[in-house]
XYZ file of C-alpha atoms in Angstrom:
658
model
C 17.006 10.261 19.382
C 19.557 7.744 21.282
C 18.420 4.804 22.935
C 19.676 6.049 26.378
C 22.929 5.863 28.120
C 25.700 3.467 27.390
C 26.253 2.051 31.230
C 22.456 0.504 31.285
C 22.548 -1.377 28.101
C 24.286 -4.609 29.391
C 22.102 -7.645 28.239
C 22.806 -11.338 28.738
C 19.846 -12.941 27.188
C 18.066 -11.815 23.647
C 14.351 -12.450 23.343
C 13.988 -12.502 19.264
C 10.014 -11.438 18.502
C 10.058 -13.303 14.944
C 9.573 -16.400 13.611
C 11.487 -18.638 10.518
C 14.559 -17.761 8.854
C 15.382 -14.697 10.580
C 14.971 -15.832 13.877
C 17.548 -18.484 13.195
C 19.535 -15.833 11.795
C 19.612 -13.871 14.775
C 20.230 -16.988 17.136
C 23.404 -17.634 15.321
C 24.809 -14.319 15.882
C 23.535 -14.078 19.192
C 25.143 -17.407 20.396
C 28.364 -16.425 18.860
C 28.315 -13.286 20.986
C 27.597 -15.325 24.203
C 24.001 -14.542 24.439
C 21.295 -16.722 25.434
C 18.139 -16.829 23.002
C 14.594 -17.025 23.484
C 12.178 -17.996 21.177
C 8.534 -17.021 20.788
C 5.470 -18.699 18.794
C 1.793 -18.788 17.901
C -0.429 -21.882 17.626
C 0.437 -22.311 14.175
C 4.237 -22.497 15.093
C 4.348 -24.778 18.303
C 6.505 -27.079 16.559
C 9.009 -24.918 14.213
C 12.566 -25.188 14.111
C 13.261 -21.982 15.732
C 11.022 -22.867 18.303
C 13.601 -25.924 19.200
C 16.506 -24.273 18.214
C 16.253 -21.439 21.109
C 17.453 -21.696 24.572
C 13.584 -21.067 25.655
C 10.477 -20.626 23.949
C 7.146 -18.929 24.861
C 3.788 -19.174 23.789
C 2.404 -16.072 22.760
C -1.162 -16.703 21.244
C -2.870 -17.892 18.094
C -1.975 -17.989 14.710
C -3.316 -14.830 13.157
C -0.383 -11.998 13.609
C -2.822 -9.844 15.690
C -2.941 -12.588 17.965
C 0.538 -13.541 18.731
C 3.454 -11.579 16.743
C 1.718 -8.272 16.855
C 0.535 -8.667 20.285
C 3.335 -6.189 21.997
C 1.552 -7.265 25.621
C 1.941 -11.104 25.304
C 5.911 -10.407 23.849
C 6.772 -8.418 26.486
C 5.131 -10.399 29.269
C 7.003 -13.563 27.457
C 10.670 -11.657 27.961
C 9.789 -10.988 31.487
C 9.048 -14.566 32.024
C 12.042 -16.104 30.331
C 14.571 -13.696 31.881
C 15.056 -12.281 28.733
C 16.966 -8.361 29.107
C 16.967 -7.686 25.333
C 14.480 -7.651 22.474
C 15.260 -8.346 18.595
C 12.421 -7.710 16.632
C 13.655 -9.204 13.370
C 11.980 -7.698 10.363
C 8.117 -7.185 9.616
C 5.734 -7.633 12.170
C 6.669 -5.287 15.191
C 10.437 -4.246 13.732
C 9.497 -0.613 12.737
C 6.521 0.169 15.472
C 7.378 2.720 17.913
C 5.155 1.795 20.204
C 6.602 -1.862 20.677
C 10.049 -0.032 20.815
C 8.930 1.960 23.604
C 7.020 -0.595 25.488
C 10.360 -2.700 25.786
C 12.059 0.767 26.965
C 9.485 0.974 29.671
C 9.774 -2.291 30.341
C 13.704 -2.326 31.317
C 14.327 -4.312 28.133
C 17.031 -2.987 25.325
C 15.661 -2.816 22.136
C 17.967 -4.182 19.293
C 17.136 -1.121 16.874
C 16.889 2.770 16.862
C 15.207 4.353 19.354
C 11.037 4.596 19.533
C 11.595 8.573 18.464
C 13.838 7.905 15.412
C 11.386 4.989 14.108
C 8.339 7.301 14.620
C 10.545 10.073 12.440
C 11.462 7.802 9.845
C 9.746 4.651 9.900
C 6.401 6.542 9.221
C 6.735 7.674 5.655
C 5.217 10.549 5.653
C 7.193 12.208 8.371
C 10.354 10.739 6.751
C 9.934 12.529 3.708
C 9.393 15.422 5.503
C 12.426 15.348 6.909
C 14.212 14.307 3.933
C 12.766 17.333 1.859
C 14.089 19.772 4.893
C 17.286 18.365 4.453
C 17.175 18.858 0.457
C 16.898 15.318 -0.794
C 14.953 14.971 -3.883
C 11.446 13.725 -3.303
C 8.992 11.919 -5.182
C 5.720 14.549 -5.060
C 2.903 12.911 -3.458
C 0.323 13.583 -0.316
C 1.083 12.732 3.174
C -1.534 14.589 4.932
C -3.927 13.561 7.971
C -6.858 13.720 6.550
C -7.640 10.462 4.854
C -11.381 10.589 3.987
C -11.973 8.957 0.501
C -12.905 12.083 -1.374
C -9.724 14.013 0.004
C -7.345 11.180 -0.860
C -9.103 10.913 -4.202
C -8.901 14.599 -4.996
C -5.503 14.537 -4.000
C -4.699 11.612 -6.344
C -6.268 13.994 -8.994
C -4.251 16.754 -8.102
C -0.845 14.532 -8.191
C -2.044 13.290 -11.647
C -2.097 9.287 -12.552
C -0.362 7.049 -12.264
C -0.030 7.038 -8.539
C 1.123 4.998 -6.024
C -0.885 4.373 -2.811
C 1.635 2.837 0.132
C 0.710 2.083 3.854
C 2.486 4.578 5.872
C 3.801 2.510 8.698
C 4.337 -0.416 6.022
C 6.921 -2.069 3.803
C 7.615 -5.481 1.950
C 4.947 -4.239 -0.429
C 2.025 -4.642 1.858
C -0.404 -2.067 1.681
C 0.602 -0.670 -1.565
C -1.047 -0.257 -4.989
C -0.082 1.355 -8.480
C -3.249 3.286 -9.768
C -3.447 4.298 -13.286
C -6.963 5.873 -13.376
C -9.254 7.800 -11.221
C -12.020 4.983 -11.708
C -9.797 2.400 -10.172
C -8.828 4.482 -7.174
C -11.274 3.863 -4.752
C -11.244 0.229 -4.727
C -7.751 0.417 -4.475
C -7.591 2.460 -1.496
C -9.603 0.253 0.649
C -7.633 -2.795 -0.664
C -4.116 -0.963 0.233
C -5.625 0.096 3.738
C -7.243 -3.445 4.455
C -3.895 -5.061 3.828
C -2.015 -2.527 5.520
C -4.402 -2.829 8.544
C -3.730 -6.449 8.876
C 0.047 -6.333 8.343
C 0.921 -3.480 10.428
C -2.110 -2.495 12.544
C -2.621 0.975 10.955
C -4.539 1.336 7.753
C -3.131 5.150 7.315
C -1.858 5.757 3.672
C 0.153 8.241 1.642
C -0.173 8.993 -2.460
C 2.989 9.245 -4.669
C 3.355 9.741 -8.061
C 4.361 6.814 -9.954
C 7.636 7.143 -11.479
C 7.523 4.563 -14.679
C 10.232 1.785 -14.551
C 12.998 3.097 -12.352
C 15.377 0.978 -10.487
C 14.902 0.403 -6.631
C 18.120 1.165 -5.120
C 18.595 1.322 -1.301
C 21.961 2.555 0.872
C 22.247 0.267 4.197
C 23.197 2.535 6.970
C 24.484 2.304 10.452
C 25.201 4.584 13.121
C 26.175 4.282 17.202
C 25.413 5.654 20.412
C 28.648 7.768 19.906
C 27.527 9.570 16.901
C 29.612 7.301 14.707
C 27.530 6.762 11.144
C 28.729 4.944 7.760
C 27.256 3.176 5.027
C 27.916 -0.012 3.455
C 27.217 0.356 0.125
C 24.004 0.098 -1.970
C 21.737 -2.788 -2.799
C 19.506 -3.025 -6.425
C 16.152 -4.635 -5.543
C 14.588 -3.562 -8.591
C 13.234 -7.340 -9.590
C 9.748 -7.511 -8.162
C 6.352 -8.595 -8.589
C 3.484 -7.151 -6.360
C 5.908 -4.554 -5.399
C 7.578 -6.833 -3.135
C 11.373 -7.836 -4.069
C 12.184 -11.024 -5.465
C 16.030 -10.831 -6.413
C 18.220 -8.578 -4.433
C 22.227 -7.812 -5.447
C 24.924 -5.755 -4.326
C 26.745 -3.630 -5.478
C 24.200 -2.420 -8.037
C 24.911 -2.740 -12.054
C 23.322 0.761 -12.601
C 25.299 2.713 -10.180
C 28.680 4.289 -10.561
C 31.694 4.723 -7.735
C 30.559 8.415 -8.077
C 26.914 8.073 -7.622
C 27.204 5.463 -4.515
C 29.446 8.515 -3.362
C 26.643 10.647 -3.675
C 23.912 8.252 -2.369
C 26.252 7.160 0.577
C 26.747 11.126 1.641
C 22.975 11.599 1.446
C 22.614 8.514 3.926
C 25.003 9.271 6.394
C 24.347 12.654 6.704
C 20.468 11.829 7.121
C 21.818 9.180 10.067
C 23.741 11.818 11.859
C 21.137 14.395 11.888
C 18.716 11.621 13.415
C 21.445 10.635 15.482
C 20.179 6.981 14.723
C 21.471 4.127 16.010
C 21.929 0.731 14.847
C 21.097 -0.588 11.242
C 18.655 1.559 9.145
C 17.920 1.529 4.923
C 17.285 4.624 3.355
C 15.604 3.776 -0.157
C 15.555 5.576 -3.354
C 14.358 5.510 -7.017
C 16.866 5.622 -9.795
C 15.717 7.041 -12.876
C 17.056 6.639 -16.504
C 18.752 9.843 -15.904
C 20.720 9.140 -13.151
C 18.205 11.125 -10.818
C 17.349 9.818 -7.722
C 14.691 10.275 -5.487
C 14.147 9.449 -1.566
C 11.170 7.077 -1.108
C 11.443 5.919 2.807
C 13.749 4.930 5.735
C 13.198 1.218 6.917
C 14.231 1.449 10.502
C 15.411 -2.359 10.908
C 17.543 -5.052 9.335
C 16.596 -5.808 5.792
C 15.379 -9.227 4.252
C 18.548 -9.033 1.912
C 21.022 -8.003 4.243
C 23.013 -11.171 3.623
C 24.325 -9.608 -0.123
C 25.871 -6.965 2.019
C 27.433 -8.878 4.274
C 28.626 -10.904 1.477
C 30.847 -8.449 -0.201
C 31.811 -6.610 3.057
C 32.748 -9.475 5.287
C 30.382 -7.905 8.014
C 27.939 -9.843 10.170
C 25.092 -6.978 10.264
C 23.485 -8.794 13.174
C 26.102 -8.795 15.317
C 26.709 -5.131 14.617
C 23.426 -4.475 15.819
C 23.829 -6.668 19.058
C 27.441 -4.358 19.436
C 25.769 -1.009 18.795
C 22.623 -1.984 20.960
C 24.464 -2.418 24.189
C 26.485 0.857 24.142
C 29.559 -0.134 21.748
C 30.952 1.933 18.933
C 31.114 0.706 15.616
C 34.360 -1.105 14.994
C 35.087 0.484 11.615
C 35.013 3.889 9.941
C 33.719 4.416 6.191
C 37.738 4.279 4.716
C 37.708 0.731 6.576
C 34.904 -0.323 4.431
C 35.939 -2.466 1.784
C 33.547 -4.433 -0.996
C 34.815 -7.581 -2.200
C 32.925 -8.960 -5.567
C 29.407 -9.091 -6.140
C 26.193 -10.823 -4.284
C 22.779 -11.705 -5.551
C 20.116 -13.015 -3.472
C 16.470 -14.677 -4.488
C 13.558 -15.205 -2.088
C 12.079 -18.623 -2.311
C 8.645 -18.095 -1.810
C 5.804 -20.738 -1.160
C 3.566 -19.562 -4.167
C 2.326 -20.367 -7.889
C 4.052 -18.154 -10.291
C 1.876 -19.688 -13.176
C -1.206 -18.493 -11.043
C -0.420 -14.724 -10.211
C 2.231 -15.940 -7.697
C -0.931 -16.981 -5.523
C 0.614 -18.097 -2.137
C 0.663 -21.826 -1.009
C 0.855 -23.471 1.951
C 0.967 -27.072 3.149
C 3.485 -29.461 4.016
C 6.978 -29.287 2.840
C 7.602 -33.165 2.249
C 10.998 -33.167 1.279
C 13.764 -30.187 1.841
C 17.445 -30.218 0.959
C 19.586 -27.404 0.658
C 23.140 -27.831 -1.045
C 26.422 -27.352 0.266
C 28.539 -24.504 -0.694
C 25.950 -21.638 -0.933
C 24.384 -19.328 1.637
C 20.325 -20.652 2.105
C 18.793 -19.090 5.046
C 15.576 -21.005 6.090
C 13.790 -22.454 8.712
C 12.778 -25.733 7.043
C 13.413 -29.313 7.323
C 11.280 -32.251 5.366
C 7.537 -32.697 6.888
C 7.394 -28.647 8.234
C 4.500 -27.190 8.046
C 3.943 -23.952 6.214
C 1.303 -21.961 7.435
C -1.166 -20.023 5.584
C -0.937 -16.789 8.067
C 2.648 -15.633 7.263
C 4.795 -13.927 4.787
C 4.861 -16.445 1.891
C 8.762 -16.206 1.711
C 10.114 -19.573 3.256
C 13.889 -19.461 2.092
C 16.680 -17.046 0.736
C 19.532 -18.566 -1.314
C 22.461 -16.321 -1.606
C 25.520 -16.314 -4.530
C 28.651 -14.578 -4.083
C 31.682 -14.224 -6.954
C 34.374 -12.420 -7.811
C 32.376 -10.888 -10.859
C 28.534 -10.502 -11.024
C 28.268 -13.552 -13.770
C 30.233 -15.771 -11.449
C 27.691 -15.056 -8.397
C 24.681 -15.248 -10.908
C 26.254 -18.850 -12.070
C 26.665 -20.022 -8.606
C 23.108 -18.907 -7.585
C 21.804 -20.837 -10.677
C 23.528 -23.996 -9.877
C 22.696 -23.911 -5.968
C 18.706 -23.482 -6.959
C 19.325 -26.417 -9.370
C 20.427 -28.472 -6.518
C 18.240 -27.376 -3.934
C 15.221 -29.579 -3.099
C 11.576 -28.366 -2.076
C 9.125 -30.895 -3.071
C 5.310 -31.182 -1.532
C 4.521 -27.332 -1.547
C 4.271 -25.320 -5.046
C 7.227 -22.658 -4.955
C 8.715 -20.225 -7.254
C 11.993 -22.175 -7.765
C 12.045 -22.439 -11.120
C 10.700 -18.830 -11.826
C 13.505 -17.545 -9.963
C 15.752 -19.659 -12.508
C 13.967 -18.472 -15.392
C 14.740 -14.757 -13.826
C 18.261 -15.514 -13.240
C 19.002 -16.705 -17.035
C 17.043 -14.175 -18.958
C 19.180 -12.113 -20.828
C 17.741 -8.851 -19.699
C 18.848 -9.901 -16.291
C 22.505 -11.342 -17.169
C 23.166 -7.886 -18.806
C 22.108 -5.932 -15.622
C 19.588 -4.018 -17.154
C 16.238 -4.562 -15.106
C 14.102 -1.979 -13.982
C 11.145 -2.715 -11.796
C 9.172 -3.522 -14.964
C 11.107 -6.342 -15.387
C 8.750 -8.875 -13.997
C 5.902 -7.173 -16.133
C 7.589 -6.617 -19.246
C 8.843 -10.345 -19.757
C 6.252 -12.212 -17.741
C 4.945 -14.424 -20.829
C 8.915 -15.285 -21.448
C 9.717 -15.743 -17.758
C 6.296 -18.477 -17.470
C 6.850 -19.926 -20.924
C 6.561 -23.444 -20.621
C 9.919 -25.336 -21.041
C 10.899 -26.867 -24.499
C 11.389 -30.401 -23.011
C 7.682 -30.457 -21.374
C 7.008 -33.250 -23.247
C 10.005 -35.328 -21.780
C 8.453 -34.122 -18.484
C 5.389 -36.245 -19.045
C 7.221 -39.331 -20.327
C 9.646 -39.054 -17.298
C 6.090 -38.551 -14.877
C 4.719 -41.618 -16.504
C 7.646 -43.996 -16.149
C 7.957 -42.564 -12.445
C 4.285 -43.398 -11.794
C 4.848 -46.933 -13.180
C 7.562 -47.801 -11.277
C 6.421 -46.733 -7.906
C 3.442 -48.280 -8.270
C 2.870 -50.331 -4.784
C 1.344 -53.311 -7.229
C 4.625 -52.635 -10.147
C 7.153 -55.270 -10.360
C 10.095 -54.510 -8.315
C 12.662 -53.065 -10.556
C 15.881 -54.807 -10.954
C 18.771 -53.932 -13.391
C 19.230 -56.036 -16.674
C 17.202 -57.841 -18.601
C 13.775 -59.025 -18.059
C 12.304 -62.413 -18.695
C 9.419 -61.476 -20.805
C 8.045 -58.041 -22.159
C 5.011 -56.899 -19.983
C 1.753 -55.770 -21.256
C 1.580 -52.271 -21.819
C 0.099 -50.401 -18.718
C -2.371 -47.648 -20.005
C -2.369 -44.461 -17.369
C -3.898 -40.983 -17.585
C -2.516 -38.329 -15.389
C -2.751 -34.447 -14.901
C 0.580 -32.344 -15.457
C 0.553 -28.678 -15.778
C -3.254 -28.417 -15.501
C -3.784 -30.682 -18.735
C -5.093 -34.359 -18.554
C -3.214 -36.464 -20.836
C -3.050 -40.372 -21.412
C -0.243 -42.701 -21.847
C 1.579 -46.257 -21.912
C 4.124 -47.938 -20.100
C 5.841 -51.353 -21.165
C 8.744 -52.736 -19.846
C 10.952 -54.450 -22.171
C 12.723 -57.574 -22.682
C 16.223 -55.680 -22.351
C 14.699 -54.172 -19.075
C 14.309 -50.670 -20.743
C 10.846 -48.884 -20.036
C 9.012 -47.690 -23.234
C 6.668 -44.782 -22.320
C 4.538 -43.683 -25.295
C 2.667 -40.268 -24.808
C 0.695 -37.848 -27.194
C 3.689 -36.502 -28.231
C 5.876 -39.650 -29.139
C 7.614 -42.168 -27.763
C 10.535 -42.382 -25.331
C 12.857 -45.058 -24.449
C 14.579 -45.097 -20.611
C 17.108 -47.391 -19.415
C 17.223 -47.445 -15.250
C 20.576 -47.017 -13.693
C 19.704 -46.176 -10.468
C 16.705 -46.018 -8.364
C 15.372 -45.836 -4.963
C 12.459 -44.346 -2.746
C 13.692 -40.332 -3.710
C 15.949 -40.515 -6.632
C 16.193 -42.210 -10.374
C 19.016 -42.193 -12.313
C 18.366 -43.182 -16.245
C 19.774 -43.131 -19.707
C 17.932 -41.460 -22.559
C 18.738 -40.805 -26.038
C 22.245 -41.847 -25.010
C 22.495 -39.297 -21.812
C 22.777 -40.135 -18.595
C 20.256 -37.753 -16.302
C 18.609 -38.212 -12.612
C 15.632 -36.637 -10.850
C 14.567 -36.407 -7.365
C 10.847 -37.662 -6.807
C 8.517 -37.780 -4.189
C 5.315 -40.228 -4.363
C 2.494 -39.067 -2.270
C -0.340 -41.520 -3.272
C -1.780 -40.221 -6.723
C 0.312 -37.208 -6.220
C 3.967 -37.447 -7.642
C 6.452 -34.398 -7.221
C 9.280 -34.751 -9.608
C 12.448 -32.284 -9.523
C 14.781 -32.535 -12.361
C 17.979 -29.739 -13.040
C 16.403 -27.471 -10.281
C 12.734 -27.442 -12.114
C 10.022 -28.990 -10.108
C 6.632 -30.065 -11.292
C 3.801 -31.995 -9.782
C 1.730 -34.791 -11.329
C -1.605 -36.484 -10.676
C -2.660 -40.018 -11.441
C -6.055 -39.675 -12.933
C -6.276 -43.677 -13.955
C -8.637 -44.578 -11.210
C -10.071 -41.139 -10.341
C -13.365 -40.447 -10.919
C -14.663 -37.930 -13.383
C -14.698 -34.297 -12.096
C -18.338 -33.427 -11.275
C -17.759 -29.547 -11.345
C -15.756 -26.818 -12.690
C -12.938 -25.615 -9.977
C -13.006 -22.166 -11.656
C -16.260 -21.266 -10.665
C -17.901 -21.919 -14.195
C -20.515 -24.370 -12.332
C -21.837 -21.091 -10.555
C -19.658 -21.767 -6.789
C -16.668 -19.662 -6.444
C -14.011 -21.686 -4.176
C -11.331 -20.652 -2.384
C -8.542 -20.792 -3.981
C -6.257 -20.928 -1.121
C -6.173 -20.952 2.789
C -7.028 -17.775 3.789
C -9.249 -15.253 5.874
C -12.103 -13.573 4.542
C -11.436 -9.938 4.542
C -14.025 -8.714 2.461
C -17.509 -9.603 0.754
C -18.065 -7.547 -1.872
C -21.684 -8.626 -2.869
C -24.744 -9.903 -1.199
C -27.595 -12.448 -1.875
C -29.715 -11.473 -4.304
C -27.172 -9.091 -6.459
C -26.827 -9.603 -9.960
C -23.084 -10.069 -11.328
C -21.477 -10.657 -14.376
C -18.721 -12.941 -15.079
C -15.287 -11.805 -13.777
C -16.816 -9.654 -11.240
C -15.119 -9.490 -7.771
C -17.158 -10.828 -5.328
C -15.037 -11.924 -2.373
C -11.534 -10.994 -0.998
C -9.419 -13.604 0.684
C -5.858 -12.509 2.903
C -3.275 -15.328 2.789
C 0.293 -14.763 3.639
C 0.076 -11.337 4.275
C -1.517 -10.659 0.457
C -4.838 -9.980 -0.338
C -6.653 -12.022 -3.417
C -9.502 -11.054 -4.860
C -11.917 -14.220 -5.881
C -14.105 -13.107 -9.084
C -17.784 -14.875 -10.462
C -17.474 -17.542 -12.882
C -20.466 -17.108 -14.780
C -22.803 -14.284 -15.162
C -26.286 -14.438 -12.606
C -27.379 -13.830 -9.390
C -26.046 -14.583 -6.216
C -27.841 -16.996 -4.256
C -25.816 -17.799 -1.127
C -22.953 -16.164 0.582
C -21.342 -18.980 2.535
C -18.724 -17.254 4.711
C -18.319 -14.488 7.060
C -15.754 -11.629 6.943
C -13.084 -12.588 9.465
C -13.607 -16.543 8.766
C -10.951 -18.711 8.043
C -11.330 -20.841 5.280
C -9.452 -23.777 3.592
C -8.660 -24.382 -0.425
C -11.776 -25.155 -2.019
C -14.174 -24.066 0.073
C -17.546 -22.877 -1.511
C -17.346 -19.328 -0.409
C -20.177 -17.749 -2.876
C -23.023 -19.374 -5.031
C -24.097 -18.133 -8.059
C -27.358 -18.982 -9.995
C -27.450 -18.487 -13.812
C -29.762 -16.380 -15.367
């Protein structure tokens, strides 16, 4: 299953068949090896940073992935047009698509990854499990059959026993994956998983597995070359997940002993050698409480979380990919690989954790990354985050001599990172890192589900946020007196205001005192602020004898604030007209909760529905989101069609009460 003979592998220009932070990551290593780089882009990414950083860039189609980043002929034609002689697929999109790897090879391009045969054998979950079972690796019981009829799948699920996992056969990253606890829920979950898998990978085929409750998700990084060499680079713990997608990854795993690491690594390397596998790969396992591990799948590509392995090994995994792809032998043996310290990575996503991790798109008005910590991203102030792709917008990696040191550095890095204008999971990530269960190294895949209320609990100083927001709205008002440090000539009349914060409307008053301080009266009491420094981006103030600071961004009636790494948004409602209808569908109108594409209309005009009943499914950022009726009644109108792209707030279904 090798890529081909070594002598035909020289290349000088690499086309990166991906976007965003991974495209920039590949550019960095390719340039260090003296290689030219070519970017590809969709209409949504025309002005993206990865396009401007590459030597050349080629448009490959419209915004939807199926018409651009999943368009194999367009990408191969882009390589030919630009003179590229190699292709790096990154991760996601076509990275594990054997047809793409084969198409590159047939076009005379070096595919920087394993052979099409290896991708087909191991990238396919069903095929990989069969190969591993023959090799004696423990396998989770399940169904990998070719017969995908609904009734067959339901029968097999019952044979396996609930709960079961539905998994996209060609997938990864949690797409096309559903946990089903009851036979009655199986048909809807199967349809949804297939739809999501088709949109993300172009293949709706799924497999079934028995759900192992509360395991750890452990993966082993491997590398092989065309000379028959293979090594493992240790394991990563990816147990902290939401929606079956990884959120926090670390290396090494707190749950893996040296003996278990050697055993898992031995299994992984044996598999690589048996396949004569070339390039980077990852074998993923479930580790139960007794220490038994079960093979899940093999990812025949670079992983999102590869930086934590780079941090503890000192290796550049993208450079190793490039060297192996041009026929070089791996420059190190297993005994040469040393591990240093501990590394933890978090995935910063444009999503609203408080609202079921709903994807968010829009303009990132202010973006600043801290010094002294690794941040992988492709953002800048003013960048647009489109609704068509993955919600992950950056990765922040902390490395230290110990796990606690890495955790501390990561928390400080997140506190200093600024992301204003689009809602992200920044505060949620910090809450996870600070949770005692995570600090002790004990999280399983049930961590977020088990501690969700704690992780999303309102902060103890939420009332202070309201007061600070009132102060900022006052001093940033275009009609407000210009702030000057020191005493005021007179006491200003109290300025009444009404704001919305954390979904709640509150009234307050702000007064400039004669001594130059500001008094903010809210429903919770009074707060006095003395401003020490103030400009268009930052305020430094004294409150209760303590000097503190906050970053902010005023955008019309919208105010974005970040203090100690925790962002929040405020809307000035003082002059706003009363809302005429309920945004939650209480008026009978179901509105799109995000920019997205309609993938399923679940009702038709004339149908009787009850409050909470699913009526429509949108896909945004590769994930499906069910929209439900807000009232009991009869469907009066369907205002969209399947396949249509809609914007946030658009009415999609109308229901008449009755």
